[in-house]
Short mmCIF file of C-alpha atoms in Angstrom, two decimals:
data_model
loop_
_atom_site.label_atom_id
_atom_site.label_comp_id
_atom_site.label_asym_id
_atom_site.label_seq_id
_atom_site.Cartn_x
_atom_site.Cartn_y
_atom_site.Cartn_z
CA MET G 1 115.74 -38.04 -33.11
CA THR G 2 117.38 -34.66 -32.21
CA LYS G 3 114.72 -32.58 -33.95
CA PRO G 4 110.85 -32.85 -34.10
CA ILE G 5 109.75 -34.68 -37.13
CA LEU G 6 106.61 -33.66 -39.21
CA LEU G 7 104.61 -36.26 -40.81
CA SER G 8 102.60 -35.55 -43.77
CA SER G 9 100.92 -37.18 -46.96
CA GLU G 10 100.17 -35.48 -50.38
CA ILE G 11 96.66 -37.28 -50.38
CA TYR G 12 95.52 -34.87 -47.56
CA GLY G 13 96.33 -31.74 -49.77
CA ARG G 14 94.59 -32.82 -52.83
CA THR G 15 91.25 -34.38 -51.39
CA GLY G 16 88.77 -33.25 -48.93
CA GLN G 17 85.49 -34.85 -47.93
CA ALA G 18 82.35 -35.01 -49.80
CA THR G 19 81.08 -31.57 -51.17
CA ALA G 20 78.27 -30.81 -48.58
CA HIS G 21 80.35 -32.24 -45.66
CA PRO G 22 81.75 -29.84 -42.94
CA LEU G 23 85.33 -31.10 -43.87
CA ALA G 24 84.91 -30.44 -47.67
CA TRP G 25 88.15 -28.59 -47.64
CA PRO G 26 91.67 -30.50 -47.16
CA LYS G 27 92.04 -29.52 -43.56
CA THR G 28 95.75 -30.25 -43.08
CA ALA G 29 97.03 -28.64 -46.29
CA PRO G 30 96.92 -24.99 -45.12
CA ALA G 31 98.77 -25.84 -41.74
CA LEU G 32 101.42 -27.62 -43.86
CA ASP G 33 101.63 -24.68 -46.09
CA ILE G 34 102.28 -22.18 -43.33
CA ILE G 35 104.86 -24.57 -41.62
CA GLN G 36 106.83 -24.83 -44.82
CA ARG G 37 106.94 -21.11 -45.28
CA LEU G 38 108.39 -20.62 -41.80
CA GLU G 39 111.85 -18.97 -42.18
CA TRP G 40 113.68 -21.73 -40.11
CA PHE G 41 111.71 -24.78 -41.54
CA ASP G 42 113.97 -27.60 -42.35
CA ASP G 43 112.48 -29.85 -44.83
CA SER G 44 114.75 -32.58 -43.94
CA CYS G 45 112.60 -32.95 -40.70
CA GLN G 46 109.41 -33.77 -42.78
CA ILE G 47 108.54 -37.20 -43.76
CA GLU G 48 105.91 -38.08 -46.41
CA CYS G 49 103.84 -41.22 -45.37
CA THR G 50 101.84 -43.67 -47.53
CA LYS G 51 98.65 -45.59 -46.55
CA VAL G 52 98.98 -48.68 -44.47
CA HIS G 53 98.32 -52.25 -45.73
CA PRO G 54 94.84 -53.34 -45.02
CA ARG G 55 96.06 -56.26 -42.74
CA ARG G 56 97.88 -53.85 -40.36
CA LEU G 57 94.29 -52.40 -39.71
CA ARG G 58 93.40 -55.75 -38.04
CA SER G 59 95.39 -54.62 -34.84
CA PHE G 60 92.35 -52.69 -33.84
CA HIS G 61 89.46 -53.23 -36.49
CA ASP G 62 87.29 -56.09 -37.15
CA GLN G 63 88.16 -57.81 -40.47
CA ALA G 64 84.41 -57.73 -41.59
CA TYR G 65 84.43 -53.94 -40.99
CA ILE G 66 87.67 -53.41 -42.98
CA ASP G 67 86.17 -55.40 -45.97
CA ALA G 68 83.08 -53.55 -45.80
CA ALA G 69 84.97 -50.22 -45.83
CA TYR G 70 87.17 -51.20 -48.84
CA THR G 71 84.17 -52.52 -50.79
CA ALA G 72 82.22 -49.22 -50.07
CA GLU G 73 84.95 -47.22 -51.51
CA ALA G 74 85.36 -49.51 -54.51
CA GLU G 75 81.61 -49.65 -55.35
CA GLN G 76 81.14 -45.99 -54.26
CA CYS G 77 77.67 -47.03 -52.48
CA VAL G 78 76.59 -49.12 -49.56
CA SER G 79 73.58 -51.22 -48.85
CA PRO G 80 71.23 -50.32 -46.12
CA LEU G 81 72.54 -53.22 -43.91
CA THR G 82 76.09 -52.18 -44.31
CA ARG G 83 75.05 -48.35 -43.31
CA GLN G 84 73.06 -49.63 -40.37
CA LYS G 85 75.76 -52.12 -39.18
CA TYR G 86 78.98 -50.26 -39.77
CA GLY G 87 78.04 -46.62 -39.93
CA LEU G 88 79.41 -46.30 -43.52
CA GLY G 89 77.69 -44.06 -46.08
CA THR G 90 75.85 -42.12 -43.43
CA GLY G 91 75.69 -38.07 -43.28
CA ASP G 92 78.54 -37.82 -40.95
CA ASN G 93 80.63 -40.66 -42.81
CA PRO G 94 79.72 -40.55 -46.48
CA ILE G 95 81.37 -42.66 -49.18
CA PHE G 96 83.23 -40.77 -51.77
CA PRO G 97 86.50 -41.38 -53.95
CA SER G 98 89.66 -41.84 -51.98
CA ILE G 99 87.99 -41.63 -48.46
CA ILE G 100 89.30 -45.06 -47.25
CA GLU G 101 92.60 -44.41 -48.81
CA ARG G 102 92.86 -41.36 -46.72
CA ALA G 103 91.93 -43.02 -43.62
CA ALA G 104 94.48 -45.86 -44.24
CA THR G 105 97.11 -43.07 -44.91
CA ALA G 106 96.27 -41.67 -41.43
CA CYS G 107 96.94 -45.23 -40.12
CA GLY G 108 100.10 -45.42 -41.94
CA VAL G 109 101.20 -42.02 -40.31
CA ALA G 110 100.25 -43.42 -36.82
CA LEU G 111 102.50 -46.60 -37.40
CA LYS G 112 105.44 -44.25 -38.69
CA ALA G 113 104.97 -42.19 -35.66
CA ALA G 114 105.21 -45.19 -33.41
CA GLU G 115 108.28 -46.59 -35.18
CA LEU G 116 110.01 -43.02 -34.88
CA LEU G 117 109.43 -42.65 -31.21
CA THR G 118 110.83 -46.15 -30.23
CA ASP G 119 113.99 -44.31 -29.03
CA GLY G 120 112.33 -41.14 -27.96
CA GLY G 121 111.51 -37.82 -29.61
CA ILE G 122 108.71 -35.64 -30.93
CA VAL G 123 106.40 -36.25 -33.85
CA HIS G 124 103.77 -33.87 -35.16
CA SER G 125 101.23 -35.25 -37.48
CA PRO G 126 98.27 -32.92 -38.34
CA LEU G 127 96.67 -35.60 -40.28
CA GLY G 128 94.13 -38.14 -38.64
CA GLY G 129 92.94 -37.80 -34.99
CA ALA G 130 89.83 -40.02 -35.70
CA HIS G 131 89.25 -40.46 -32.09
CA HIS G 132 85.53 -41.65 -32.46
CA VAL G 133 85.87 -44.70 -34.54
CA HIS G 134 85.09 -48.15 -32.91
CA PRO G 135 86.56 -51.56 -33.95
CA ALA G 136 83.61 -52.24 -36.38
CA ARG G 137 81.95 -48.76 -36.79
CA ALA G 138 82.83 -45.62 -38.51
CA ALA G 139 81.72 -42.39 -36.58
CA GLY G 140 82.29 -38.64 -36.11
CA PHE G 141 83.83 -38.18 -39.66
CA GLY G 142 86.37 -41.00 -39.10
CA TYR G 143 86.78 -44.41 -40.70
CA PHE G 144 89.69 -45.94 -39.13
CA ASN G 145 91.08 -45.18 -35.54
CA ASP G 146 94.52 -44.08 -36.41
CA LEU G 147 95.00 -43.14 -32.61
CA ALA G 148 94.33 -46.54 -31.27
CA ILE G 149 96.36 -48.22 -34.08
CA GLY G 150 99.36 -46.05 -33.09
CA ILE G 151 99.03 -46.64 -29.43
CA LEU G 152 98.86 -50.42 -29.95
CA ALA G 153 101.97 -50.07 -32.06
CA MET G 154 103.72 -48.34 -29.29
CA GLN G 155 102.71 -51.03 -26.97
CA ASP G 156 104.02 -53.66 -29.35
CA SER G 157 107.43 -51.90 -29.46
CA GLY G 158 107.79 -52.29 -25.80
CA LEU G 159 106.21 -49.23 -24.28
CA ARG G 160 104.12 -49.80 -21.30
CA ARG G 161 102.79 -46.58 -19.93
CA ILE G 162 101.08 -44.28 -22.54
CA ALA G 163 99.13 -41.26 -21.66
CA TYR G 164 96.52 -40.07 -24.19
CA ILE G 165 95.34 -36.38 -24.01
CA ASP G 166 92.28 -35.28 -25.97
CA LEU G 167 91.82 -31.44 -26.55
CA ASP G 168 89.12 -31.89 -29.11
CA ALA G 169 85.82 -30.00 -28.22
CA HIS G 170 84.17 -33.67 -28.54
CA HIS G 171 84.91 -36.54 -26.19
CA GLY G 172 87.44 -39.02 -27.38
CA ASP G 173 85.06 -41.96 -26.97
CA GLY G 174 86.76 -44.44 -29.34
CA VAL G 175 90.13 -44.14 -27.99
CA GLU G 176 88.76 -44.29 -24.39
CA ALA G 177 86.71 -47.42 -25.11
CA ALA G 178 89.77 -49.13 -26.78
CA PHE G 179 91.79 -48.82 -23.64
CA ALA G 180 89.17 -48.42 -20.77
CA TYR G 181 90.40 -51.65 -19.08
CA ASP G 182 94.01 -51.23 -19.71
CA PRO G 183 95.53 -49.51 -16.59
CA ASN G 184 98.87 -48.79 -18.49
CA VAL G 185 97.02 -46.37 -20.86
CA LEU G 186 95.70 -43.21 -19.18
CA THR G 187 93.05 -41.12 -21.10
CA PHE G 188 92.15 -37.58 -20.41
CA SER G 189 89.62 -35.83 -22.42
CA ILE G 190 88.59 -32.13 -22.11
CA HIS G 191 85.38 -31.63 -24.06
CA GLU G 192 82.12 -29.59 -24.44
CA GLU G 193 79.44 -30.81 -22.17
CA SER G 194 75.98 -31.99 -23.74
CA CYS G 195 77.31 -32.30 -27.21
CA TRP G 196 77.80 -35.32 -29.42
CA PRO G 197 78.65 -38.28 -28.92
CA HIS G 198 77.14 -37.58 -25.32
CA THR G 199 79.81 -39.67 -23.64
CA GLY G 200 82.62 -38.76 -21.21
CA THR G 201 80.42 -37.70 -18.34
CA ASP G 202 82.23 -40.07 -15.90
CA SER G 203 85.76 -41.04 -14.96
CA ASP G 204 87.28 -44.19 -13.72
CA PRO G 205 90.68 -43.42 -12.09
CA HIS G 206 91.14 -47.07 -11.32
CA TYR G 207 91.58 -47.59 -14.94
CA GLY G 208 93.12 -44.27 -15.82
CA VAL G 209 89.99 -42.83 -17.34
CA TYR G 210 89.63 -39.07 -16.72
CA ASN G 211 86.88 -36.89 -18.29
CA LEU G 212 86.14 -33.21 -17.84
CA CYS G 213 82.90 -31.90 -19.36
CA VAL G 214 83.31 -28.00 -19.75
CA PRO G 215 80.58 -25.29 -20.29
CA GLU G 216 80.06 -23.06 -23.34
CA GLY G 217 82.77 -20.36 -23.23
CA PHE G 218 85.48 -22.35 -21.81
CA SER G 219 88.31 -19.78 -21.63
CA ASP G 220 91.97 -19.70 -21.50
CA SER G 221 92.01 -18.93 -17.82
CA GLU G 222 89.90 -22.01 -17.14
CA MET G 223 92.04 -24.19 -19.39
CA ALA G 224 95.18 -23.03 -17.39
CA PHE G 225 93.41 -23.75 -14.19
CA VAL G 226 92.44 -27.13 -15.27
CA VAL G 227 96.03 -27.90 -16.69
CA GLU G 228 97.79 -26.76 -13.70
CA ASN G 229 95.48 -28.34 -11.08
CA ALA G 230 94.43 -31.63 -12.66
CA LEU G 231 96.06 -32.44 -16.02
CA LEU G 232 99.68 -31.91 -15.23
CA PRO G 233 99.60 -33.57 -11.84
CA ILE G 234 97.62 -36.52 -13.01
CA VAL G 235 99.86 -37.17 -16.03
CA GLU G 236 103.04 -36.49 -14.02
CA LYS G 237 101.96 -39.13 -11.39
CA PHE G 238 101.28 -41.65 -13.93
CA ALA G 239 104.82 -41.38 -15.28
CA PRO G 240 104.17 -42.12 -18.82
CA GLU G 241 106.85 -43.34 -21.35
CA ALA G 242 105.03 -41.55 -24.18
CA ILE G 243 102.14 -38.98 -24.51
CA VAL G 244 99.75 -38.88 -27.25
CA ILE G 245 97.92 -35.55 -27.77
CA GLN G 246 94.97 -35.31 -30.01
CA ALA G 247 94.83 -31.47 -30.69
CA GLY G 248 91.51 -31.10 -32.44
CA ALA G 249 91.10 -27.39 -33.04
CA ASP G 250 87.31 -27.11 -32.65
CA SER G 251 87.60 -25.90 -29.10
CA LEU G 252 88.82 -22.49 -30.49
CA GLU G 253 86.41 -19.62 -30.09
CA GLU G 254 86.29 -19.13 -33.88
CA ASP G 255 84.95 -22.63 -34.56
CA ARG G 256 81.59 -22.52 -36.37
CA MET G 257 80.19 -25.83 -35.02
CA MET G 258 81.20 -25.73 -31.19
CA LYS G 259 80.72 -23.05 -28.37
CA LEU G 260 84.06 -23.22 -26.63
CA GLY G 261 86.15 -20.09 -26.09
CA LEU G 262 89.79 -20.90 -26.28
CA SER G 263 92.52 -19.17 -28.11
CA ASN G 264 95.46 -20.98 -29.70
CA ARG G 265 97.55 -19.64 -26.95
CA ALA G 266 95.84 -22.23 -24.63
CA TYR G 267 96.74 -25.10 -26.91
CA TYR G 268 100.35 -23.81 -27.19
CA LYS G 269 100.63 -23.56 -23.41
CA THR G 270 99.09 -26.91 -22.65
CA ILE G 271 101.23 -28.79 -25.12
CA ASP G 272 104.38 -26.87 -23.92
CA ALA G 273 103.73 -27.88 -20.43
CA LEU G 274 103.02 -31.55 -21.29
CA ARG G 275 105.93 -32.16 -23.59
CA SER G 276 108.35 -32.06 -20.67
CA LEU G 277 106.50 -35.08 -18.89
CA ALA G 278 107.63 -37.95 -21.15
CA PRO G 279 110.59 -38.76 -23.45
CA ARG G 280 108.13 -39.41 -26.38
CA ILE G 281 105.58 -37.11 -27.68
CA TRP G 282 103.16 -37.52 -30.55
CA ILE G 283 100.72 -34.59 -31.56
CA THR G 284 97.90 -35.42 -33.95
CA GLY G 285 95.12 -33.31 -35.59
CA GLY G 286 91.49 -33.84 -35.02
CA GLY G 287 88.28 -31.70 -35.21
CA GLY G 288 88.13 -28.17 -36.37
CA TYR G 289 85.76 -26.57 -38.76
CA ASN G 290 87.10 -22.93 -39.31
CA PRO G 291 90.16 -23.59 -41.77
CA TRP G 292 91.85 -20.26 -40.92
CA ALA G 293 91.95 -21.03 -37.24
CA VAL G 294 92.89 -24.56 -37.63
CA ALA G 295 95.80 -23.75 -39.95
CA ARG G 296 97.26 -21.28 -37.45
CA CYS G 297 96.94 -23.47 -34.47
CA TRP G 298 98.43 -26.48 -35.97
CA ALA G 299 101.22 -24.41 -37.40
CA GLY G 300 101.90 -22.66 -34.16
CA ILE G 301 102.10 -26.05 -32.43
CA TRP G 302 105.06 -26.90 -34.74
CA CYS G 303 106.73 -23.82 -33.41
CA VAL G 304 106.17 -24.84 -29.81
CA LEU G 305 107.53 -28.39 -30.54
CA ASN G 306 110.79 -26.79 -31.93
CA GLY G 307 111.08 -24.61 -28.75
CA ARG G 308 110.03 -21.44 -30.47
CA ASP G 309 107.60 -18.92 -29.59
CA PRO G 310 104.75 -18.49 -32.18
CA ALA G 311 104.31 -15.00 -31.21
CA GLU G 312 107.81 -14.11 -32.34
CA GLU G 313 107.35 -15.40 -35.90
CA PRO G 314 107.28 -12.89 -38.75
CA PRO G 315 104.28 -12.45 -40.89
CA ILE G 316 103.94 -15.46 -43.40
CA SER G 317 104.71 -14.85 -46.96
CA ASP G 318 102.43 -15.74 -49.87
CA GLU G 319 99.45 -15.48 -47.83
CA GLN G 320 97.17 -14.98 -50.70
CA GLN G 321 98.38 -18.35 -52.31
CA ILE G 322 97.32 -20.25 -49.37
CA ILE G 323 93.87 -18.47 -49.08
CA ASP G 324 93.37 -19.24 -52.91
CA ARG G 325 94.07 -22.91 -52.14
CA VAL G 326 91.47 -23.00 -49.36
CA ASN G 327 88.94 -20.79 -51.17
CA GLN G 328 88.42 -23.25 -54.09
CA TRP G 329 86.45 -25.45 -51.75
CA PRO G 330 82.73 -24.93 -50.90
CA SER G 331 81.34 -23.76 -47.66
CA VAL G 332 84.53 -21.72 -46.61
CA THR G 333 84.17 -18.23 -45.12
CA LYS G 334 86.59 -15.61 -45.86
CA PRO G 335 89.74 -15.35 -43.70
CA PRO G 336 90.00 -12.53 -41.18
CA GLU G 337 92.08 -9.50 -42.03
CA ASN G 338 95.69 -9.83 -41.34
CA TRP G 339 95.07 -13.61 -41.06
CA LEU G 340 98.94 -14.43 -41.11
CA SER G 341 100.17 -11.33 -39.59
CA SER G 342 100.73 -13.46 -36.42
CA LEU G 343 100.22 -17.13 -35.49
CA VAL G 344 98.96 -16.09 -31.96
CA ASP G 345 95.48 -15.04 -30.96
CA GLN G 346 94.69 -12.50 -28.28
CA THR G 347 94.51 -14.17 -24.91
CA ARG G 348 90.89 -14.99 -24.00
CA ASP G 349 90.97 -14.83 -20.19
CA GLY G 350 88.01 -14.54 -17.72
CA ASP G 351 87.00 -15.55 -14.31
CA VAL G 352 87.31 -19.35 -13.56
CA ARG G 353 83.71 -20.37 -12.90
CA PRO G 354 82.69 -22.42 -9.86
CA CYS G 355 81.75 -25.37 -11.86
CA ILE G 356 85.09 -25.71 -13.36
CA LYS G 357 86.80 -25.35 -9.99
CA ALA G 358 84.43 -28.08 -8.65
CA ALA G 359 85.07 -30.47 -11.50
CA THR G 360 88.72 -29.86 -11.36
CA ALA G 361 89.06 -30.53 -7.78
CA LYS G 362 86.93 -33.91 -8.19
CA LEU G 363 89.37 -35.04 -10.85
CA ALA G 364 92.49 -33.98 -8.98
CA GLY G 365 91.37 -35.78 -5.84
CA SER G 366 89.97 -38.90 -7.33
#
């Protein structure tokens, strides 16, 4: 591939989660709308993906769980036993029309990413990023673990050393568990301390597992410190053939559910630094519960992957059309003024706290 490839699917533009859910709006659609309005966007670099066949899910998921998920979608209900055993039909993971089709489509995107990266390149797929899902259990708003399925497909294509970097505010527990005993897969998760799923407090460098719990208000300065002093040296030493980055946007200061304090500049700088460390880069979406902040962040990532500075992009045209599309969904706050006058936030700097320095030194020296 000579240019980064953008993977998408129409199903993520026409459906959101259940009405009362934090993801009631179609999360990836606004980001894709912004990307497609960039003056230099080339639609020949965008590929529309379709759902994966259920048998392809068996590379990671138990057959009984797959059957239960499809049955739940078909019947639009689950038994108490199925809910308890598989996590389907809960408050976090409700059952509603097209939900399993959506999840299977994210896995189809993951397999397409693995295929495209066989000979190298960069793929951006804001879809998916369901890093909490386990082989036989839905969790954290996810139903199938597209990340694990994509990494396994990369391994099947002959890649041995793969680094998984998780920027989501929540610990990437499902992906970590999937590869915790595979020394050829490095997992590095930066996440808010003392929040769900209450894992990711320990690291095991012997198996390439690195976790950094960060406190409320985690700033751009602190992120830069972590990246320079721990993340980049660890990944560079690992010498991956591919890097997978889960770019959940709930670490942004504007996020309504989490308490971290990053600007989207921190995401851009981190991804820009990582993309030179491997010949294959796959960026996914993930968490994020402020639609306006998520859309700008993921659109700006597309600029970075194309070697462009998001700060230099002119204001996006037809802003109101994008706003109207998001506002038709419930529980969405109004966008800030001049929402798309720039894709870049003001830098959110501050002192690097002693706890960040100590945790970073511990990781770097492990």
